[in-house]
PDB file of C-alpha atoms in Angstrom:
ATOM      1  CA  MET A   1       0.000   0.000   0.000  1.00 43.00           C
ATOM      2  CA  ASN A   2       1.340   3.412  -0.993  1.00 44.00           C
ATOM      3  CA  MET A   3       2.516   5.550   1.931  1.00 47.00           C
ATOM      4  CA  SER A   4       0.657   8.575   0.528  1.00 66.00           C
ATOM      5  CA  VAL A   5      -2.684   6.828   1.018  1.00 80.00           C
ATOM      6  CA  SER A   6      -5.551   9.273   1.523  1.00 84.00           C
ATOM      7  CA  GLN A   7      -7.113   9.853   4.936  1.00 92.00           C
ATOM      8  CA  SER A   8     -10.453  10.691   3.317  1.00 94.00           C
ATOM      9  CA  ILE A   9     -12.716   9.533   0.491  1.00 95.00           C
ATOM     10  CA  VAL A  10     -12.835  13.064  -0.989  1.00 96.00           C
ATOM     11  CA  PRO A  11      -9.872  12.696  -3.437  1.00 95.00           C
ATOM     12  CA  PHE A  12     -11.531   9.551  -4.832  1.00 97.00           C
ATOM     13  CA  LEU A  13     -14.869  11.364  -5.219  1.00 97.00           C
ATOM     14  CA  GLU A  14     -13.256  14.341  -6.924  1.00 97.00           C
ATOM     15  CA  THR A  15     -11.365  12.105  -9.344  1.00 97.00           C
ATOM     16  CA  ILE A  16     -14.268   9.908 -10.411  1.00 97.00           C
ATOM     17  CA  SER A  17     -16.533  12.964 -10.733  1.00 98.00           C
ATOM     18  CA  LYS A  18     -14.554  13.709 -13.914  1.00 98.00           C
ATOM     19  CA  LEU A  19     -16.253  10.705 -15.520  1.00 98.00           C
ATOM     20  CA  LYS A  20     -19.517  12.676 -15.383  1.00 98.00           C
ATOM     21  CA  THR A  21     -18.100  15.549 -17.419  1.00 97.00           C
ATOM     22  CA  THR A  22     -15.521  13.879 -19.686  1.00 96.00           C
ATOM     23  CA  PRO A  23     -17.073  13.258 -23.113  1.00 96.00           C
ATOM     24  CA  ARG A  24     -16.625  10.046 -25.058  1.00 96.00           C
ATOM     25  CA  THR A  25     -14.130  11.445 -27.534  1.00 93.00           C
ATOM     26  CA  GLY A  26     -15.038   9.206 -30.477  1.00 93.00           C
ATOM     27  CA  TRP A  27     -18.279  11.161 -30.872  1.00 96.00           C
ATOM     28  CA  LEU A  28     -16.479  14.507 -30.706  1.00 93.00           C
ATOM     29  CA  TYR A  29     -14.264  13.467 -33.624  1.00 91.00           C
ATOM     30  CA  HIS A  30     -17.432  12.881 -35.642  1.00 93.00           C
ATOM     31  CA  GLY A  31     -18.994  16.257 -34.942  1.00 94.00           C
ATOM     32  CA  ILE A  32     -21.480  15.234 -32.258  1.00 96.00           C
ATOM     33  CA  GLU A  33     -22.237  18.266 -30.101  1.00 95.00           C
ATOM     34  CA  ALA A  34     -22.335  17.737 -26.316  1.00 96.00           C
ATOM     35  CA  PRO A  35     -21.912  13.945 -26.564  1.00 97.00           C
ATOM     36  CA  GLU A  36     -22.465  11.463 -23.766  1.00 98.00           C
ATOM     37  CA  SER A  37     -19.964  11.318 -20.917  1.00 98.00           C
ATOM     38  CA  ILE A  38     -17.948   8.284 -19.862  1.00 98.00           C
ATOM     39  CA  ALA A  39     -20.263   7.942 -16.842  1.00 98.00           C
ATOM     40  CA  ASP A  40     -23.344   8.011 -19.113  1.00 98.00           C
ATOM     41  CA  HIS A  41     -21.891   5.117 -21.092  1.00 98.00           C
ATOM     42  CA  MET A  42     -20.992   3.072 -18.003  1.00 98.00           C
ATOM     43  CA  TYR A  43     -24.373   3.678 -16.364  1.00 98.00           C
ATOM     44  CA  ARG A  44     -26.343   2.303 -19.304  1.00 99.00           C
ATOM     45  CA  MET A  45     -23.915  -0.601 -19.526  1.00 99.00           C
ATOM     46  CA  GLY A  46     -24.590  -1.352 -15.852  1.00 98.00           C
ATOM     47  CA  VAL A  47     -28.347  -1.375 -16.439  1.00 99.00           C
ATOM     48  CA  LEU A  48     -28.011  -3.558 -19.547  1.00 99.00           C
ATOM     49  CA  THR A  49     -25.976  -6.163 -17.663  1.00 98.00           C
ATOM     50  CA  LEU A  50     -28.954  -6.552 -15.295  1.00 97.00           C
ATOM     51  CA  LEU A  51     -30.844  -8.010 -18.270  1.00 98.00           C
ATOM     52  CA  CYS A  52     -28.415 -10.911 -18.666  1.00 98.00           C
ATOM     53  CA  ASN A  53     -30.440 -14.147 -18.685  1.00 98.00           C
ATOM     54  CA  ASP A  54     -27.515 -16.558 -19.065  1.00 98.00           C
ATOM     55  CA  PRO A  55     -27.554 -18.898 -16.032  1.00 98.00           C
ATOM     56  CA  GLY A  56     -23.818 -19.463 -16.477  1.00 98.00           C
ATOM     57  CA  ILE A  57     -23.021 -15.799 -15.878  1.00 99.00           C
ATOM     58  CA  ASN A  58     -22.979 -13.996 -12.523  1.00 98.00           C
ATOM     59  CA  LYS A  59     -25.111 -10.956 -13.313  1.00 98.00           C
ATOM     60  CA  ASP A  60     -24.147  -9.070 -10.137  1.00 98.00           C
ATOM     61  CA  ARG A  61     -20.466  -9.371 -10.995  1.00 98.00           C
ATOM     62  CA  CYS A  62     -21.205  -8.081 -14.494  1.00 99.00           C
ATOM     63  CA  VAL A  63     -22.782  -4.941 -13.012  1.00 99.00           C
ATOM     64  CA  LYS A  64     -19.685  -4.388 -10.857  1.00 99.00           C
ATOM     65  CA  ILE A  65     -17.346  -4.827 -13.828  1.00 99.00           C
ATOM     66  CA  ALA A  66     -19.455  -2.487 -15.984  1.00 99.00           C
ATOM     67  CA  ILE A  67     -19.372   0.386 -13.490  1.00 98.00           C
ATOM     68  CA  VAL A  68     -15.603   0.239 -12.895  1.00 98.00           C
ATOM     69  CA  HIS A  69     -14.199  -0.808 -16.281  1.00 98.00           C
ATOM     70  CA  ASP A  70     -13.534   2.782 -17.447  1.00 97.00           C
ATOM     71  CA  LEU A  71     -12.604   4.208 -14.031  1.00 98.00           C
ATOM     72  CA  ALA A  72      -9.010   4.853 -15.169  1.00 97.00           C
ATOM     73  CA  GLU A  73     -10.367   7.295 -17.746  1.00 97.00           C
ATOM     74  CA  SER A  74     -11.066   9.725 -14.897  1.00 97.00           C
ATOM     75  CA  ILE A  75      -7.279  10.301 -14.988  1.00 97.00           C
ATOM     76  CA  VAL A  76      -6.121   9.379 -18.511  1.00 95.00           C
ATOM     77  CA  GLY A  77      -9.237  10.437 -20.429  1.00 92.00           C
ATOM     78  CA  ASP A  78     -10.987   8.475 -23.176  1.00 90.00           C
ATOM     79  CA  ILE A  79      -8.116   7.210 -25.341  1.00 86.00           C
ATOM     80  CA  THR A  80      -9.363   6.350 -28.831  1.00 81.00           C
ATOM     81  CA  PRO A  81      -7.567   5.022 -31.947  1.00 75.00           C
ATOM     82  CA  HIS A  82      -7.340   8.665 -33.144  1.00 75.00           C
ATOM     83  CA  GLU A  83      -4.686   9.299 -30.487  1.00 80.00           C
ATOM     84  CA  ASN A  84      -2.323   6.747 -32.082  1.00 83.00           C
ATOM     85  CA  VAL A  85      -1.593   5.233 -28.675  1.00 87.00           C
ATOM     86  CA  SER A  86      -0.626   1.545 -28.839  1.00 90.00           C
ATOM     87  CA  LYS A  87      -2.763  -1.025 -27.049  1.00 88.00           C
ATOM     88  CA  GLU A  88       0.168  -1.779 -24.729  1.00 91.00           C
ATOM     89  CA  GLU A  89       0.719   1.890 -23.887  1.00 92.00           C
ATOM     90  CA  LYS A  90      -3.014   2.419 -23.310  1.00 91.00           C
ATOM     91  CA  HIS A  91      -3.042  -0.528 -20.898  1.00 91.00           C
ATOM     92  CA  ARG A  92       0.066   0.789 -19.117  1.00 94.00           C
ATOM     93  CA  LEU A  93      -1.422   4.269 -18.687  1.00 95.00           C
ATOM     94  CA  GLU A  94      -4.735   2.887 -17.468  1.00 96.00           C
ATOM     95  CA  MET A  95      -3.052   0.450 -15.081  1.00 96.00           C
ATOM     96  CA  GLU A  96      -0.984   3.302 -13.661  1.00 97.00           C
ATOM     97  CA  ALA A  97      -4.176   5.322 -13.179  1.00 97.00           C
ATOM     98  CA  MET A  98      -5.977   2.402 -11.503  1.00 97.00           C
ATOM     99  CA  ASN A  99      -3.046   1.897  -9.138  1.00 97.00           C
ATOM    100  CA  LYS A 100      -3.193   5.586  -8.239  1.00 96.00           C
ATOM    101  CA  ILE A 101      -6.964   5.458  -7.687  1.00 97.00           C
ATOM    102  CA  THR A 102      -6.942   2.267  -5.631  1.00 96.00           C
ATOM    103  CA  GLN A 103      -3.672   2.722  -3.727  1.00 95.00           C
ATOM    104  CA  GLU A 104      -3.550   6.460  -3.066  1.00 95.00           C
ATOM    105  CA  MET A 105      -7.057   7.897  -3.174  1.00 96.00           C
ATOM    106  CA  LEU A 106      -8.917   5.735  -0.694  1.00 94.00           C
ATOM    107  CA  PRO A 107      -8.468   5.487   3.088  1.00 94.00           C
ATOM    108  CA  LEU A 108      -6.657   2.479   4.507  1.00 94.00           C
ATOM    109  CA  ASP A 109      -9.865   1.031   5.978  1.00 95.00           C
ATOM    110  CA  LEU A 110     -11.148   0.633   2.396  1.00 96.00           C
ATOM    111  CA  ALA A 111      -8.093  -1.287   1.193  1.00 95.00           C
ATOM    112  CA  MET A 112     -10.124  -4.469   0.583  1.00 97.00           C
ATOM    113  CA  ASN A 113     -12.715  -2.544  -1.440  1.00 97.00           C
ATOM    114  CA  ALA A 114      -9.947  -0.841  -3.410  1.00 97.00           C
ATOM    115  CA  GLN A 115      -8.397  -4.216  -4.179  1.00 97.00           C
ATOM    116  CA  GLU A 116     -11.762  -5.507  -5.430  1.00 98.00           C
ATOM    117  CA  ILE A 117     -12.074  -2.515  -7.792  1.00 98.00           C
ATOM    118  CA  ARG A 118      -8.577  -3.190  -9.137  1.00 97.00           C
ATOM    119  CA  GLU A 119      -9.345  -6.896  -9.630  1.00 98.00           C
ATOM    120  CA  LEU A 120     -12.606  -6.121 -11.460  1.00 98.00           C
ATOM    121  CA  PHE A 121     -10.713  -3.768 -13.776  1.00 98.00           C
ATOM    122  CA  LEU A 122      -8.077  -6.418 -14.527  1.00 98.00           C
ATOM    123  CA  GLU A 123     -10.737  -9.075 -15.073  1.00 98.00           C
ATOM    124  CA  TYR A 124     -12.293  -6.841 -17.733  1.00 98.00           C
ATOM    125  CA  GLU A 125      -8.965  -5.873 -19.299  1.00 96.00           C
ATOM    126  CA  HIS A 126      -7.901  -9.500 -19.695  1.00 96.00           C
ATOM    127  CA  ALA A 127     -11.416 -10.788 -20.509  1.00 98.00           C
ATOM    128  CA  SER A 128     -10.507 -13.588 -18.133  1.00 96.00           C
ATOM    129  CA  THR A 129     -14.050 -14.700 -17.184  1.00 98.00           C
ATOM    130  CA  SER A 130     -17.441 -15.246 -18.827  1.00 99.00           C
ATOM    131  CA  GLU A 131     -18.638 -12.163 -16.960  1.00 99.00           C
ATOM    132  CA  ALA A 132     -15.863  -9.961 -18.373  1.00 99.00           C
ATOM    133  CA  LYS A 133     -16.519 -11.277 -21.891  1.00 99.00           C
ATOM    134  CA  PHE A 134     -20.237 -10.516 -21.520  1.00 99.00           C
ATOM    135  CA  VAL A 135     -19.478  -6.966 -20.333  1.00 99.00           C
ATOM    136  CA  LYS A 136     -17.133  -6.450 -23.306  1.00 99.00           C
ATOM    137  CA  ASP A 137     -20.046  -7.370 -25.580  1.00 99.00           C
ATOM    138  CA  ILE A 138     -22.283  -4.943 -23.676  1.00 99.00           C
ATOM    139  CA  ASP A 139     -19.622  -2.237 -24.069  1.00 98.00           C
ATOM    140  CA  LYS A 140     -19.739  -2.623 -27.840  1.00 98.00           C
ATOM    141  CA  PHE A 141     -23.526  -2.968 -27.992  1.00 99.00           C
ATOM    142  CA  GLU A 142     -24.081   0.166 -25.909  1.00 99.00           C
ATOM    143  CA  MET A 143     -21.809   2.109 -28.261  1.00 98.00           C
ATOM    144  CA  LEU A 144     -23.742   0.832 -31.290  1.00 98.00           C
ATOM    145  CA  ALA A 145     -27.043   1.803 -29.650  1.00 98.00           C
ATOM    146  CA  GLN A 146     -25.621   5.279 -29.032  1.00 98.00           C
ATOM    147  CA  MET A 147     -24.423   5.449 -32.637  1.00 98.00           C
ATOM    148  CA  PHE A 148     -27.967   4.845 -33.897  1.00 97.00           C
ATOM    149  CA  GLU A 149     -29.430   7.337 -31.408  1.00 98.00           C
ATOM    150  CA  TYR A 150     -27.093  10.056 -32.694  1.00 97.00           C
ATOM    151  CA  GLU A 151     -27.936   9.195 -36.306  1.00 96.00           C
ATOM    152  CA  LYS A 152     -31.618   9.656 -35.441  1.00 96.00           C
ATOM    153  CA  LYS A 153     -30.936  12.854 -33.481  1.00 96.00           C
ATOM    154  CA  TYR A 154     -29.206  14.351 -36.523  1.00 95.00           C
ATOM    155  CA  GLN A 155     -32.043  13.066 -38.755  1.00 94.00           C
ATOM    156  CA  GLY A 156     -29.745  11.186 -41.073  1.00 90.00           C
ATOM    157  CA  THR A 157     -27.332  14.067 -41.696  1.00 93.00           C
ATOM    158  CA  LYS A 158     -24.589  12.091 -39.951  1.00 92.00           C
ATOM    159  CA  ASP A 159     -23.751   8.557 -41.035  1.00 87.00           C
ATOM    160  CA  LEU A 160     -21.821   7.015 -38.160  1.00 94.00           C
ATOM    161  CA  SER A 161     -21.467   3.593 -39.768  1.00 92.00           C
ATOM    162  CA  GLN A 162     -17.687   3.667 -39.198  1.00 91.00           C
ATOM    163  CA  PHE A 163     -18.534   2.604 -35.631  1.00 94.00           C
ATOM    164  CA  SER A 164     -20.396  -0.495 -36.815  1.00 93.00           C
ATOM    165  CA  TRP A 165     -17.149  -2.536 -36.955  1.00 94.00           C
ATOM    166  CA  ALA A 166     -17.904  -3.346 -33.301  1.00 95.00           C
ATOM    167  CA  SER A 167     -20.909  -5.464 -34.298  1.00 97.00           C
ATOM    168  CA  GLN A 168     -18.556  -8.117 -35.725  1.00 97.00           C
ATOM    169  CA  LEU A 169     -16.922  -8.601 -32.318  1.00 97.00           C
ATOM    170  CA  ILE A 170     -20.077  -9.360 -30.316  1.00 98.00           C
ATOM    171  CA  LYS A 171     -20.132 -13.039 -29.372  1.00 98.00           C
ATOM    172  CA  HIS A 172     -22.811 -13.690 -26.732  1.00 99.00           C
ATOM    173  CA  SER A 173     -26.092 -14.956 -28.220  1.00 98.00           C
ATOM    174  CA  GLN A 174     -28.311 -12.697 -26.084  1.00 99.00           C
ATOM    175  CA  VAL A 175     -26.393  -9.558 -27.050  1.00 99.00           C
ATOM    176  CA  LYS A 176     -26.331 -10.719 -30.686  1.00 98.00           C
ATOM    177  CA  GLY A 177     -30.139 -10.879 -30.537  1.00 99.00           C
ATOM    178  CA  TRP A 178     -30.326  -7.315 -29.240  1.00 99.00           C
ATOM    179  CA  LEU A 179     -27.897  -6.236 -31.939  1.00 98.00           C
ATOM    180  CA  GLN A 180     -30.065  -7.790 -34.639  1.00 98.00           C
ATOM    181  CA  ASP A 181     -33.100  -5.834 -33.370  1.00 98.00           C
ATOM    182  CA  LEU A 182     -31.048  -2.634 -33.303  1.00 98.00           C
ATOM    183  CA  MET A 183     -29.617  -3.077 -36.787  1.00 97.00           C
ATOM    184  CA  THR A 184     -33.036  -3.978 -38.243  1.00 98.00           C
ATOM    185  CA  GLU A 185     -34.421  -0.693 -36.899  1.00 98.00           C
ATOM    186  CA  ARG A 186     -31.367   1.197 -38.123  1.00 97.00           C
ATOM    187  CA  GLU A 187     -31.715  -0.249 -41.615  1.00 96.00           C
ATOM    188  CA  ALA A 188     -35.388   0.796 -41.707  1.00 97.00           C
ATOM    189  CA  PHE A 189     -34.429   4.295 -40.520  1.00 96.00           C
ATOM    190  CA  TRP A 190     -31.851   4.756 -43.279  1.00 94.00           C
ATOM    191  CA  LYS A 191     -34.308   3.450 -45.901  1.00 94.00           C
ATOM    192  CA  THR A 192     -36.777   6.117 -44.773  1.00 94.00           C
ATOM    193  CA  ILE A 193     -34.072   8.791 -44.973  1.00 92.00           C
ATOM    194  CA  GLN A 194     -33.067   7.597 -48.453  1.00 86.00           C
ATOM    195  CA  GLY A 195     -36.710   7.666 -49.535  1.00 82.00           C
ATOM    196  CA  LYS A 196     -37.048  11.295 -48.427  1.00 78.00           C
ATOM    197  CA  LEU A 197     -33.887  12.255 -50.317  1.00 75.00           C
ATOM    198  CA  GLU A 198     -35.174  10.665 -53.527  1.00 72.00           C
ATOM    199  CA  LYS A 199     -38.444  12.628 -53.474  1.00 62.00           C
TER     200      LYS A 199
END
C-alpha cells in the first residue's frame, strides 16, 4: 500500500466525478455536439448487464465490472484510436491510473474494497471470465445503440457507420439478438431517410 494513502474519500470522489463531465471522444471526432460522458456510457452498460439471462453468468459481478471498467479514464481520459496510442501503452497508462486510484485515493480502511475494484478492472482488461466477456459485448452494444441514437438525433445528416465494426466482435447470443433488433431498426431508418432524399 502506498505511503501517501488518503485519509479521506474526498480525493476519490473528486477524481471519479470527472467521468460525469468527460465526453466520449469518439463522438467529438465525428462532430457530435455535447456527446455522452464516460459515466453516461458506463451507467447504461450497468443497467443492460442486469438483463443478462444466461444462467452461467454472474449478473451481479457483471454490473460491478461495468461500473468500474472505465474508471481509469477519470485520470487518462478516453483514449481512442485517433490518439495513435498503442494497445500496450493504453493498458500501461490505465493500469498506472488504476493503481493511483486504488492505492492512493482511498483510506486504509477501504483497502479491501480498493483491491476488489482493481481486480474487477483487470478481469475486464484480460477478458478472463465469462462475466468480463459478456461486459465487453455490452460495451460494444451500448456504443452501437448510441451510434444509432445520434444518427436519429441528426435526422440522417450524420452517417456514423464507421462505428459499426464493433458489431462483428459481439459473441454472446443474447447480445447478438439485441444487436439484430437494433440493426433492423437502423436499416429501416436509413431506408426512410433515403426515400425522403429521392423525393
